[in-house]
Amino acid sequence: MSGVQDLKQQLERLGGEPVPPARPEFRAELLARILETKRETAPSGATGLRVVAGPDGGERVAMVPAPRPVRPDDELQRRRRTRVLAQAAAAVSIAAAAAGVLGVVSLVDNGQAPVGVAGAGTEAELASGESLTHVVIKPSGELEAEGGGPAEMDDGVATMTCEETTGSTMVFYDTSERGYYCPPDEVVRVQVDDNAIVSVIGAPSAPARHIKLLLDEPQYVDGSADPLTWSWERYSGRRFDRYELRRYAEGTDPEAAEVVATIDDVKQTTFREAALPAATSIYYVAVIAPDGSESGRSGEFKVSISVERS
Amino acid sequence: MAPAARPVPVDYAPVQYAGGGEGSENEEQQLVEMARTDPAAFAVLYERYFDRIYNFAYRRTRTRHLAEDITSSTFERAFRMLDRFEWRGGGFKAWLFRIASNELADHYRRQGRSQSDRGQAALGQLYSASSEDDLERIDWGEEQVRLLLAAIDLLHGRYAEAISLRYLSGLSHEEAAAVMGIPKPVMAVTLSRALKALKKAMDKLMDEGPQ
């Protein structure tokens, strides 16, 4: 049995072990404290159910049979979302053109639960449902991937046709666990390097779109003059605290990316950077929610300065 | 003669909520909607998930007072932010576990130094046994668990979160994926890599020994 499997079993045992129960007084005090907070903060015009003084001097739950009013921002949000989607569609051709000129690769995150494959020189991971299977990619041979069909590999570059099987859309996973949406019938070329990084080097001809995330990929990169400038689609959800523009060097851990800029204004969707990175860098924009979690993330794009700046 | 029952105004009609185990998604969705304005409904959610959140926090911290702190801040935060909660994959439970997971991550970020301390303490116990008496006093199982938790502390936040949610929270693979907001296949990949990273971290702790 491998060490990893041993660890997994230890964790499973640990997760199944009984836990000493919490102190009853702690449990009761916490609830009382929370409910007390609620009484202090509940709006006076709250509808639905609330605690009020009962006829015997105690407290009772009261029913206030009023419908939940439509919040004024609901309609606003809907209109805003519609407008943003329309803008995104109009900007796709500009984005594709700009990316092509600069050799920038726009990768698109996915929100589906598809068949995925990530490759290495000789080994790849095939994820399907909850299972994870290792498969072999032969550098000079074929790549057999469930749902992906055979791929030809030449000089480390595999060309494959995306296929849709049993409702699953094919998605490539790189070793940083990001998935890249591959529309059915589009041909993509992927490069597999020694670090097990899969790079999509031929973007799908049709614009891929986000399924869950409301952010779109960066829409343009202007490399004609310093500094680099790019923009992204305005976040239209409700869980917004700030944008974080992040950068990491190619081949390093994306989760350890450096925060290049923090933008608190949801309307500010452009950024210019004068301090150009020395090596090939990958950028993305993350939306941070008020509770510190990520509400969304844009696609990534790569800036290889040597091509345009030398 | 018994007095006639006094009519009860509708405002004071007692409201009964189903408690106990987890209800259906519809039932819970209604409960959450009510809890936005009704403390009694929130109390039902609290009773429903208190043990699960507390157990998760305890398994991760191995300390009662820390587990209580995490549980407190989780429910207090959930309560304060309930108006902002939007029903999506995994529902209220996933949201609650996400808050707990963030609270744990915040705790370990704030206590950065103690991460290594915890590993060192566990290693110290194991390595300092110099006599048979010492060896008999050591609870090897407990020390191994502490070492394992210390190794989780050393992992990148995303990996630590994946392992904690999947193995220490009682959540299914699908539920843990919902908490992390990622598709199931990505969760599988993340877990696979997290376990490998955990193995490396354990080996590193053991190789380095107590400092």
Short mmCIF file of C-alpha atoms in Angstrom, two decimals, chain A residues 24-148:
data_model
loop_
_atom_site.label_atom_id
_atom_site.label_comp_id
_atom_site.label_asym_id
_atom_site.label_seq_id
_atom_site.Cartn_x
_atom_site.Cartn_y
_atom_site.Cartn_z
CA PRO A 24 -24.13 22.19 26.76
CA GLU A 25 -23.78 25.61 28.36
CA PHE A 26 -21.62 26.77 25.45
CA ARG A 27 -24.18 25.57 22.96
CA ALA A 28 -27.02 27.32 24.76
CA GLU A 29 -25.09 30.53 25.45
CA LEU A 30 -24.00 30.88 21.86
CA LEU A 31 -27.53 30.53 20.57
CA ALA A 32 -28.81 33.01 23.13
CA ARG A 33 -26.12 35.48 22.14
CA ILE A 34 -26.98 35.14 18.47
CA LEU A 35 -30.69 35.53 19.04
CA GLU A 36 -30.04 38.56 21.20
CA THR A 37 -28.06 40.09 18.37
CA LYS A 38 -30.93 39.49 16.03
CA ARG A 39 -33.36 41.36 18.23
CA GLU A 40 -31.04 44.31 18.25
CA THR A 41 -30.52 44.40 14.54
CA ALA A 42 -33.81 43.24 13.06
CA PRO A 43 -35.35 45.98 10.97
CA SER A 44 -38.53 47.36 12.41
CA GLY A 45 -40.47 46.72 9.27
CA ALA A 46 -39.37 43.09 8.90
CA THR A 47 -41.89 40.82 7.32
CA GLY A 48 -42.37 37.11 7.75
CA LEU A 49 -41.87 35.89 11.29
CA ARG A 50 -40.50 37.64 14.30
CA VAL A 51 -40.35 37.41 18.05
CA VAL A 52 -42.70 39.71 19.90
CA ALA A 53 -44.05 40.08 23.40
CA GLY A 54 -46.80 37.56 24.03
CA PRO A 55 -50.11 38.14 25.87
CA ASP A 56 -48.77 36.51 29.02
CA GLY A 57 -45.72 38.73 29.18
CA GLY A 58 -43.46 36.13 27.58
CA GLU A 59 -42.17 35.99 24.05
CA ARG A 60 -43.84 34.33 21.12
CA VAL A 61 -43.10 33.94 17.48
CA ALA A 62 -45.39 36.22 15.54
CA MET A 63 -46.53 35.79 11.99
CA VAL A 64 -46.65 38.87 9.85
CA PRO A 65 -48.41 37.67 6.71
CA ALA A 66 -46.95 40.16 4.28
CA PRO A 67 -45.32 39.15 1.03
CA ARG A 68 -41.60 39.75 0.65
CA PRO A 69 -41.28 43.04 -1.18
CA VAL A 70 -39.34 43.19 -4.40
CA ARG A 71 -36.03 44.77 -3.58
CA PRO A 72 -35.30 47.75 -5.75
CA ASP A 73 -31.90 46.42 -6.73
CA ASP A 74 -33.26 43.12 -8.09
CA GLU A 75 -34.49 44.69 -11.29
CA LEU A 76 -31.40 46.83 -11.50
CA GLN A 77 -29.19 43.76 -11.22
CA ARG A 78 -31.13 41.97 -13.93
CA ARG A 79 -30.83 44.88 -16.34
CA ARG A 80 -27.18 45.33 -15.54
CA ARG A 81 -26.45 41.67 -16.18
CA THR A 82 -28.22 41.75 -19.52
CA ARG A 83 -26.27 44.82 -20.55
CA VAL A 84 -22.93 43.34 -19.50
CA LEU A 85 -23.55 40.12 -21.41
CA ALA A 86 -24.34 42.13 -24.52
CA GLN A 87 -21.17 44.13 -24.12
CA ALA A 88 -19.16 40.97 -23.63
CA ALA A 89 -20.48 39.48 -26.86
CA ALA A 90 -19.58 42.62 -28.77
CA ALA A 91 -16.08 42.67 -27.35
CA VAL A 92 -15.14 39.11 -28.21
CA SER A 93 -13.91 39.83 -31.70
CA ILE A 94 -11.76 42.70 -30.43
CA ALA A 95 -10.33 40.45 -27.76
CA ALA A 96 -9.54 37.67 -30.20
CA ALA A 97 -7.84 40.06 -32.58
CA ALA A 98 -5.74 41.65 -29.87
CA ALA A 99 -4.77 38.30 -28.42
CA GLY A 100 -3.75 37.05 -31.84
CA VAL A 101 -1.55 40.02 -32.57
CA LEU A 102 0.31 39.75 -29.34
CA GLY A 103 0.47 36.01 -29.11
CA VAL A 104 -1.48 36.18 -25.91
CA VAL A 105 -3.34 33.06 -25.03
CA SER A 106 -6.74 33.58 -23.53
CA LEU A 107 -7.85 30.63 -21.48
CA VAL A 108 -11.33 30.25 -20.22
CA ASP A 109 -12.35 28.79 -16.94
CA ASN A 110 -15.23 26.38 -16.91
CA GLY A 111 -18.12 25.72 -14.65
CA GLN A 112 -19.19 22.31 -15.81
CA ALA A 113 -18.55 18.84 -14.58
CA PRO A 114 -17.09 17.33 -17.69
CA VAL A 115 -14.52 14.87 -18.79
CA GLY A 116 -11.12 16.40 -18.40
CA VAL A 117 -7.59 15.58 -19.22
CA ALA A 118 -4.28 17.03 -18.25
CA GLY A 119 -1.13 15.77 -19.77
CA ALA A 120 2.50 15.39 -19.05
CA GLY A 121 5.30 14.11 -21.18
CA THR A 122 4.35 10.56 -20.55
CA GLU A 123 1.59 10.63 -18.03
CA ALA A 124 -1.72 12.40 -17.66
CA GLU A 125 -4.65 12.48 -15.35
CA LEU A 126 -8.10 11.71 -16.56
CA ALA A 127 -10.85 12.96 -14.30
CA SER A 128 -14.37 11.77 -14.75
CA GLY A 129 -16.98 12.21 -12.10
CA GLU A 130 -15.36 11.46 -8.78
CA SER A 131 -12.76 9.08 -10.11
CA LEU A 132 -9.30 10.01 -11.16
CA THR A 133 -7.42 7.75 -13.49
CA HIS A 134 -3.90 8.05 -14.71
CA VAL A 135 -3.45 7.55 -18.40
CA VAL A 136 -0.42 7.61 -20.60
CA ILE A 137 0.40 10.12 -23.25
CA LYS A 138 3.06 8.95 -25.61
CA PRO A 139 5.14 11.88 -26.76
CA SER A 140 5.28 10.54 -30.27
CA GLY A 141 2.03 8.70 -30.29
CA GLU A 142 -1.62 9.11 -29.65
CA LEU A 143 -3.42 10.58 -26.75
CA GLU A 144 -6.43 8.52 -25.92
CA ALA A 145 -8.80 10.45 -23.73
CA GLU A 146 -12.32 9.54 -22.83
CA GLY A 147 -14.57 11.91 -24.73
CA GLY A 148 -11.63 13.49 -26.42
#
